[in-house]
Short mmCIF file of C-alpha atoms in Angstrom, two decimals:
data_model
loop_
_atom_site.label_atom_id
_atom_site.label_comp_id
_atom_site.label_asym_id
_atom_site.label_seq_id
_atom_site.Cartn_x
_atom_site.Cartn_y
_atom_site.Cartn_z
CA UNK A 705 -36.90 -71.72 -8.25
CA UNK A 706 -36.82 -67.73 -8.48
CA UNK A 707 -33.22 -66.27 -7.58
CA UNK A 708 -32.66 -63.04 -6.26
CA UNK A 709 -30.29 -60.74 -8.36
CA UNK A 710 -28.66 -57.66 -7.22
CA UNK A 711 -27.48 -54.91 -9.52
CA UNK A 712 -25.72 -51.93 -10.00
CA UNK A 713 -26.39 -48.84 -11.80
CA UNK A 714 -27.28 -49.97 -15.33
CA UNK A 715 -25.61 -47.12 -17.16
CA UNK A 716 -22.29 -48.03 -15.47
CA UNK A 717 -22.04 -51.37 -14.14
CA UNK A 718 -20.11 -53.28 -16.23
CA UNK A 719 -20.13 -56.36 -14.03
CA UNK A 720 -23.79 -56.01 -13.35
CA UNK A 721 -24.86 -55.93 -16.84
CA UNK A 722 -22.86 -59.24 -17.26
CA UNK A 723 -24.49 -60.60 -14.49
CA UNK A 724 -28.03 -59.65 -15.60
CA UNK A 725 -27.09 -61.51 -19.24
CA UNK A 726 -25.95 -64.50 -17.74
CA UNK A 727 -29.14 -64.74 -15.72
CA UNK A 728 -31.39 -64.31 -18.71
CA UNK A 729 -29.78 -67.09 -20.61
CA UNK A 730 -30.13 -69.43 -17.74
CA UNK A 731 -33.88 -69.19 -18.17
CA UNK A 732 -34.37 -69.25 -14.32
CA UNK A 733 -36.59 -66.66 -12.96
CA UNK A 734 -35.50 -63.68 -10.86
CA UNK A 735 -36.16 -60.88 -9.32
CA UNK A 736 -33.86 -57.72 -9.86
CA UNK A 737 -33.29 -55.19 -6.82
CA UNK A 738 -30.57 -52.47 -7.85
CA UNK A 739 -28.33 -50.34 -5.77
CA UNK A 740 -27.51 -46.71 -6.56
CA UNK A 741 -24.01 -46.47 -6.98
CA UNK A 742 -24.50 -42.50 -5.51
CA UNK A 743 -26.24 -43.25 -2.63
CA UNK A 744 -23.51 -45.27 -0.81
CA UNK A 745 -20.70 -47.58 -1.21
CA UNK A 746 -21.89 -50.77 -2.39
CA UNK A 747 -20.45 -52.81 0.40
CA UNK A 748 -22.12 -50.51 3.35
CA UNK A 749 -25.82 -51.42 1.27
CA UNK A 750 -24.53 -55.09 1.15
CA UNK A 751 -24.08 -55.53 4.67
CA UNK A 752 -26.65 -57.65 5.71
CA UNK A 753 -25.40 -59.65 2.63
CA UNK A 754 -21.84 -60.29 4.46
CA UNK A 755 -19.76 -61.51 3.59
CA UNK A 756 -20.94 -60.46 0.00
CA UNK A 757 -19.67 -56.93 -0.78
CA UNK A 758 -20.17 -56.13 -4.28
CA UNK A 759 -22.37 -56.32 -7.53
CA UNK A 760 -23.82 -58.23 -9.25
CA UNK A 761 -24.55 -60.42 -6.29
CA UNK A 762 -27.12 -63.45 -6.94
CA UNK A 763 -28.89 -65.05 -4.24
CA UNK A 764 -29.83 -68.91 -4.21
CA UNK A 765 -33.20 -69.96 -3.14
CA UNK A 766 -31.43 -71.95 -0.21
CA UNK A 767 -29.89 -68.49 1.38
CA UNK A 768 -26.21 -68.31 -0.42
CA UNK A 769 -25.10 -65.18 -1.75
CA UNK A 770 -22.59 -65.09 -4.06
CA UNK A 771 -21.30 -62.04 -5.73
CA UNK A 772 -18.59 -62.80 -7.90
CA UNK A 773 -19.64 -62.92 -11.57
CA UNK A 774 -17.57 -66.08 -12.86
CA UNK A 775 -18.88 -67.73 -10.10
CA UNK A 776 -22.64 -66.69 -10.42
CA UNK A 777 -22.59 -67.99 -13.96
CA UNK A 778 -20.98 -71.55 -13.20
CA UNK A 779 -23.42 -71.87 -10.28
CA UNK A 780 -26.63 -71.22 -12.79
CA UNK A 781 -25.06 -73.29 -14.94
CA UNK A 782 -24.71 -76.08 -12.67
CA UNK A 783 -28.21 -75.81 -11.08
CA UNK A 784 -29.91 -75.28 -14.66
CA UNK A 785 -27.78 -77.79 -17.14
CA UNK A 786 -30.10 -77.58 -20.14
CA UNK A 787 -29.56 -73.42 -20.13
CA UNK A 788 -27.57 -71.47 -23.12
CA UNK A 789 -25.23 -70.35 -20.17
CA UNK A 790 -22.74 -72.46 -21.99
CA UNK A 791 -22.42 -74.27 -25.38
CA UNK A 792 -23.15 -77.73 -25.21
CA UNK A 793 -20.00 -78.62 -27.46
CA UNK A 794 -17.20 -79.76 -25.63
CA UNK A 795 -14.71 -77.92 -28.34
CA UNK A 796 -16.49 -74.45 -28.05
CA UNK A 797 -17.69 -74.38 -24.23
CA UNK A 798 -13.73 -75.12 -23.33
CA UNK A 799 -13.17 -71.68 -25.69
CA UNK A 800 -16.32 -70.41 -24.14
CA UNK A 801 -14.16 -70.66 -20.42
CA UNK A 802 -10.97 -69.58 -21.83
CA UNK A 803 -12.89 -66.37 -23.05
CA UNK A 804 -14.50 -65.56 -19.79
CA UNK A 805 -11.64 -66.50 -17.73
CA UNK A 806 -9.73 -63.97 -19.81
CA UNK A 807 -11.95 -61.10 -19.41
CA UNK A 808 -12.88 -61.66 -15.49
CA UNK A 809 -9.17 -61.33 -14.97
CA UNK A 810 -7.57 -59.09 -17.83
CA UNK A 811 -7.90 -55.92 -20.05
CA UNK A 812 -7.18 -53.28 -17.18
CA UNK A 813 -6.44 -50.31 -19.17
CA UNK A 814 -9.34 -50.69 -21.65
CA UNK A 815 -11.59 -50.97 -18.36
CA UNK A 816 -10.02 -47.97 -16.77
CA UNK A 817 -9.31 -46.04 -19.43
CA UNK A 818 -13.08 -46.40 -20.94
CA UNK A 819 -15.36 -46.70 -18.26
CA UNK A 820 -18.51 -48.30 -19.49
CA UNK A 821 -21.45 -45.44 -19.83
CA UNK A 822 -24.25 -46.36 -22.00
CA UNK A 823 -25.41 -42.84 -21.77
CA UNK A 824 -22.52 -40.69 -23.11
CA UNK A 825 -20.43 -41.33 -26.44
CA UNK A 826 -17.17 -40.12 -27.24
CA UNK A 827 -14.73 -39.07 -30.33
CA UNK A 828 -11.09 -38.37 -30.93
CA UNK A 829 -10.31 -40.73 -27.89
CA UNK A 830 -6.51 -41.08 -27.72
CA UNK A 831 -5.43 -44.66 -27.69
CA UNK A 832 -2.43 -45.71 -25.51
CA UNK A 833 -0.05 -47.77 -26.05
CA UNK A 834 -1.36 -50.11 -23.22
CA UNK A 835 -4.91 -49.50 -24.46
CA UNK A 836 -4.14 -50.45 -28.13
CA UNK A 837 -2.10 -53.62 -26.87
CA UNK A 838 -5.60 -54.74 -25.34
CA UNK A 839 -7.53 -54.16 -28.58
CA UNK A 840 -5.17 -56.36 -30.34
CA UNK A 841 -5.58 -58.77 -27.62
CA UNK A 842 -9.43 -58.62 -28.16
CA UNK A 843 -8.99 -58.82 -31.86
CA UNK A 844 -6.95 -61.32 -31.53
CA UNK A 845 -9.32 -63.51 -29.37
CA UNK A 846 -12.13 -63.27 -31.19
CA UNK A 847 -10.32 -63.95 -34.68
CA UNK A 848 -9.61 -67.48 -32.35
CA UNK A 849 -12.67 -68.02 -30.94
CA UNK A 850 -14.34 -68.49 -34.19
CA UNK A 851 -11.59 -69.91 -35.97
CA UNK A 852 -11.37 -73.00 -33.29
CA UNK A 853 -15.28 -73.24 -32.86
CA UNK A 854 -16.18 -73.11 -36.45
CA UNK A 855 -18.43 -69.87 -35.25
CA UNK A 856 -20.63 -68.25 -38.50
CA UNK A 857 -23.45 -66.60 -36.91
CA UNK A 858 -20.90 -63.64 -35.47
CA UNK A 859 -21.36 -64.65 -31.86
CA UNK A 860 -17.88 -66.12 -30.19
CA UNK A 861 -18.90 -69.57 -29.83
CA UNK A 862 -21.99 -70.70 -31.31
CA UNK A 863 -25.43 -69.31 -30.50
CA UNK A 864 -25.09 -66.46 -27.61
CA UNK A 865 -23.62 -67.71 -24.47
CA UNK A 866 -21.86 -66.63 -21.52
CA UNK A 867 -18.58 -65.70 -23.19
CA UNK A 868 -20.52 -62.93 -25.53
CA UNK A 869 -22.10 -61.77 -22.17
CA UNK A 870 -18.84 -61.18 -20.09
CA UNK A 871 -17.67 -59.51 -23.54
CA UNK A 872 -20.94 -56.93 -24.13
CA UNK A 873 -19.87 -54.10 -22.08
CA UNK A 874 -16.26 -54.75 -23.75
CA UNK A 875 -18.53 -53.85 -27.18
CA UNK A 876 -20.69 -51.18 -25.33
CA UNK A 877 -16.80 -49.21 -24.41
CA UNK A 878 -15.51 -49.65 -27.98
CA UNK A 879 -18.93 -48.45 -29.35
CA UNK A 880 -19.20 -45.54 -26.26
CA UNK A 881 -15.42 -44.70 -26.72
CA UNK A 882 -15.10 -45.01 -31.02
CA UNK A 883 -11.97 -47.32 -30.24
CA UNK A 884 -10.21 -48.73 -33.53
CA UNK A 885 -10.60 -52.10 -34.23
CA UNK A 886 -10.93 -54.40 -37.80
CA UNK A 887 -14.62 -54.89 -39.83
CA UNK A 888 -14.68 -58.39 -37.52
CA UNK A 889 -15.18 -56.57 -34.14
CA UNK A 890 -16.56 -53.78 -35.39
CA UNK A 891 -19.41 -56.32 -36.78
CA UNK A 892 -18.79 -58.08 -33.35
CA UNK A 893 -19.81 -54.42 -31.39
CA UNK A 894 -22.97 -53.88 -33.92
CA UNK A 895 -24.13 -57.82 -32.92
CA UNK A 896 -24.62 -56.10 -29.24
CA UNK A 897 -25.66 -53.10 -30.09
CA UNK A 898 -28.73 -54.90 -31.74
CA UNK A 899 -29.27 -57.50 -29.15
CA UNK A 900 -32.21 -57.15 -27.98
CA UNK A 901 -31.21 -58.10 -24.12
CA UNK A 902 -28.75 -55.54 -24.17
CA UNK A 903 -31.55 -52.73 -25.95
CA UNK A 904 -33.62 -53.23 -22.92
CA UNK A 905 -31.12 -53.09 -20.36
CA UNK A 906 -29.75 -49.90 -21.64
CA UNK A 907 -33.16 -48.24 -22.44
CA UNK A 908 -34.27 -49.00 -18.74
CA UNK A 909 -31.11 -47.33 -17.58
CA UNK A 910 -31.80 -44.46 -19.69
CA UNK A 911 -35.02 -43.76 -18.12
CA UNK A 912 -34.17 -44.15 -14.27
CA UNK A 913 -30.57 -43.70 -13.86
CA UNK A 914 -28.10 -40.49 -13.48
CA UNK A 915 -24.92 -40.98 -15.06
CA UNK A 916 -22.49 -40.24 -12.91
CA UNK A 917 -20.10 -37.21 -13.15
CA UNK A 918 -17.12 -39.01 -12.21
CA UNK A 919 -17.40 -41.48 -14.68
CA UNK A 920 -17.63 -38.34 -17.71
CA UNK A 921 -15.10 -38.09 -19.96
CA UNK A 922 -13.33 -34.79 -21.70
CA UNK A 923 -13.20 -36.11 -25.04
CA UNK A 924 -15.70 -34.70 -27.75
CA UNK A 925 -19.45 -36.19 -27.20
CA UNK A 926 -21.07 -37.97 -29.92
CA UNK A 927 -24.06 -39.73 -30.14
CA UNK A 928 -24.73 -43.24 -28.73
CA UNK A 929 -24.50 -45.23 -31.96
CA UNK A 930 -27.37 -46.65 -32.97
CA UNK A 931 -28.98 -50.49 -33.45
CA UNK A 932 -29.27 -51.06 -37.16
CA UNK A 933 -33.15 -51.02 -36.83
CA UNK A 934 -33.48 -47.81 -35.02
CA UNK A 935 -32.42 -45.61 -38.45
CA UNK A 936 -35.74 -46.89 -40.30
CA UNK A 937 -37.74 -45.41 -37.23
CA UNK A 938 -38.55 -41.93 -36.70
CA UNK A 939 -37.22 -40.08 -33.43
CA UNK A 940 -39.20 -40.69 -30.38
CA UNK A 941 -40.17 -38.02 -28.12
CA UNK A 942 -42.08 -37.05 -24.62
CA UNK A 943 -45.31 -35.39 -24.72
CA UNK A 944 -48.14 -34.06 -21.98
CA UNK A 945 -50.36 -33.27 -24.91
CA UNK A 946 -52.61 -35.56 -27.15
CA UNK A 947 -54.74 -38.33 -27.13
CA UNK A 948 -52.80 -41.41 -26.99
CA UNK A 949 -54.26 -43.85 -29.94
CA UNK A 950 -53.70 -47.19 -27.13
CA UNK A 951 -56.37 -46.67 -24.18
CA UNK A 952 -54.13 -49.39 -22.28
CA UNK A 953 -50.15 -49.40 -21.85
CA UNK A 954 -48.62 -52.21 -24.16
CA UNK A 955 -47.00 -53.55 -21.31
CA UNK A 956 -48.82 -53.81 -18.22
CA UNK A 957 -52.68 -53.46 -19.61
CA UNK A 958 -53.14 -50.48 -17.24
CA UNK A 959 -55.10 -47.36 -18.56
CA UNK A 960 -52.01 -45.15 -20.33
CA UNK A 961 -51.36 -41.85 -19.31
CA UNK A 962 -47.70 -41.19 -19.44
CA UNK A 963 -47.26 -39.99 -23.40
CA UNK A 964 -45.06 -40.03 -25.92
CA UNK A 965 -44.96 -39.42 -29.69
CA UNK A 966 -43.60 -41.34 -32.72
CA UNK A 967 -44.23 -40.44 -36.12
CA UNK A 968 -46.75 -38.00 -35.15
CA UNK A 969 -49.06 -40.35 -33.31
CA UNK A 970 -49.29 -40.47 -29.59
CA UNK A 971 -49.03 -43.53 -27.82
CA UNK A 972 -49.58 -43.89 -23.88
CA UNK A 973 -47.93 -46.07 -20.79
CA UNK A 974 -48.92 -46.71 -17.30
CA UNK A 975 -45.88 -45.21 -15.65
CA UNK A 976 -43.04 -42.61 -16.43
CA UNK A 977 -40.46 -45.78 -16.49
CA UNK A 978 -42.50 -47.37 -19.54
CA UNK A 979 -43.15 -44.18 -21.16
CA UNK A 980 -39.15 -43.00 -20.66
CA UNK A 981 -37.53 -46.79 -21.75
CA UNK A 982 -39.67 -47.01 -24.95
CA UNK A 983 -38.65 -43.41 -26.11
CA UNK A 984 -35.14 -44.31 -25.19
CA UNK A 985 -35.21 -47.78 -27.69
CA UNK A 986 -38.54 -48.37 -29.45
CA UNK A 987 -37.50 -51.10 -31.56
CA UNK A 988 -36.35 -52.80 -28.15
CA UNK A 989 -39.78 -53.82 -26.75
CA UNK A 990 -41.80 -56.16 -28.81
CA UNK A 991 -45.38 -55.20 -27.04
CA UNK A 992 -44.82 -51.71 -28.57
CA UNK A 993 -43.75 -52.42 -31.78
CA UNK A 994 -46.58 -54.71 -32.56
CA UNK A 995 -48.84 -51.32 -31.16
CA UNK A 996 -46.95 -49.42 -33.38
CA UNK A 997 -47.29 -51.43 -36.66
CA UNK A 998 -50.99 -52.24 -35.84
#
């Protein structure tokens, strides 16, 4: 059964990004088709989709669309039961609901007041009093989530499931935006800044989206912080000159001839998009790190 999943623009589709997550943990296969959020309103390109009118916005193998997150990721659930969509604990997949229930519905100022933008960071933010009343709320939750569900691995529940999803572009704002929070989110924030799901989403974005003006900030820029693996790597970069040491790109097989350079060797692609995400997040795509340690 392959699904079709619609997206928004990586760098600032919160919802989408959520979307994309819960997908991948069904283990279902889809194909991704995303909108531009510049080139029209979402609802004119969803049209023939009526009466679905926004992103993320899955569609079934038997013709329904549905385009409301929550719902997307109890209807995978249902048609996949054996997924990591939720935990299979009663005790933590009731906290699991209560979690995403609570973000699909809540935490207004921190999502106005920190638009999510995985290409621009930000110091010296000035908290509200509205925006540090949802931090505490966030703290708060996540202080109970793994209190009640006995959680030690740093993920809300359990193993990775559909509540840390709906919360990952909560961690990509407090990491984009430098918001104050206690060592237990903060460690929360770094656990998605190293996923590996959420590396490969962003890098992508990085090398095919615009961010978009309205969605820039005035506070100082700072850059994105980093996955803990990235500081024992040297600094990627795009090149037109060398040979690359890979006659075929690590990802598709094709002969490579969009370049880049890492630790002063040249590696190739097949396309600008492979050369572009890789320099973006390195340590993000297994194929090239195993070219790059052999």
């Amino acid at each position: 059964m392959t699904y079709r999943l619609i997206l928004g623009d990586r760098i600032h589709s919160s919802w989408s990004l959520r979307g994309w997550l819960v997908a991948k943990l069904s283990g279902a296969e889809f194909d991704s088709e995303f909108l531009s959020f510049a080139e029209a309103p979402v609802s004119e390109q969803l049209a023939p989709l009526a009466p679905a009118c926004t992103v993320p916005l899955l569609v079934t193998s038997d013709g329904i669309a549905i385009d409301d997150s929550l719902a997307i990721t109890e209807e995978l659930a249902t048609r996949h039961p054996d997924s990591a969509i939720w935990p299979k604990d009663p005790k933590a997949r009731a906290v699991a609901r209560t979690l995403v229930a609570k973000m699909h519905s809540g935490f207004m100022t921190l999502r106005n007041d920190c638009p999510m933008d995985l290409a621009r960071a930000y110091s010296g933010v000035e908290i509200s009093d509205a925006l540090q009343k949802d931090l505490i709320q966030l703290q708060s939750l996540f202080a109970w989530a793994r209190k009640t569900t006995g959680s030690d691995d740093g993920w809300l529940c359990g193993a990775y499931s559909a509540a840390d999803a709906f919360y990952a572009p909560v961690a990509a704002r407090i990491a984009g935006f430098d918001l104050p929070v206690d060592d237990a989110t903060k460690q929360y924030v770094q656990l998605h800044l190293n996923d590996q799901n959420f590396r490969q989403w962003r890098a992508i974005g990085l090398a095919t989206d615009t961010p978009l003006e309205r969605y820039g900030q005035t506070w100082s820029r700072r850059d994105w912080p980093q996955a803990d693996d990235l500081a024992d790597l040297p600094s990627a970069r795009k090149t037109c000159l060398g040979e690359p040491l890979n006659a075929h790109c690590p990802y598709s097989g094709k002969t490579a001839t969009w370049l880049m350079e890492i630790d002063g060797r040249v590696f190739g692609m097949c396309n600008q998009i492979c050369r572009d995400k890789t320099v973006a997040d390195p340590a993000a795509w297994p194929a090239f790190m195993d070219l790059y340690h052999s």
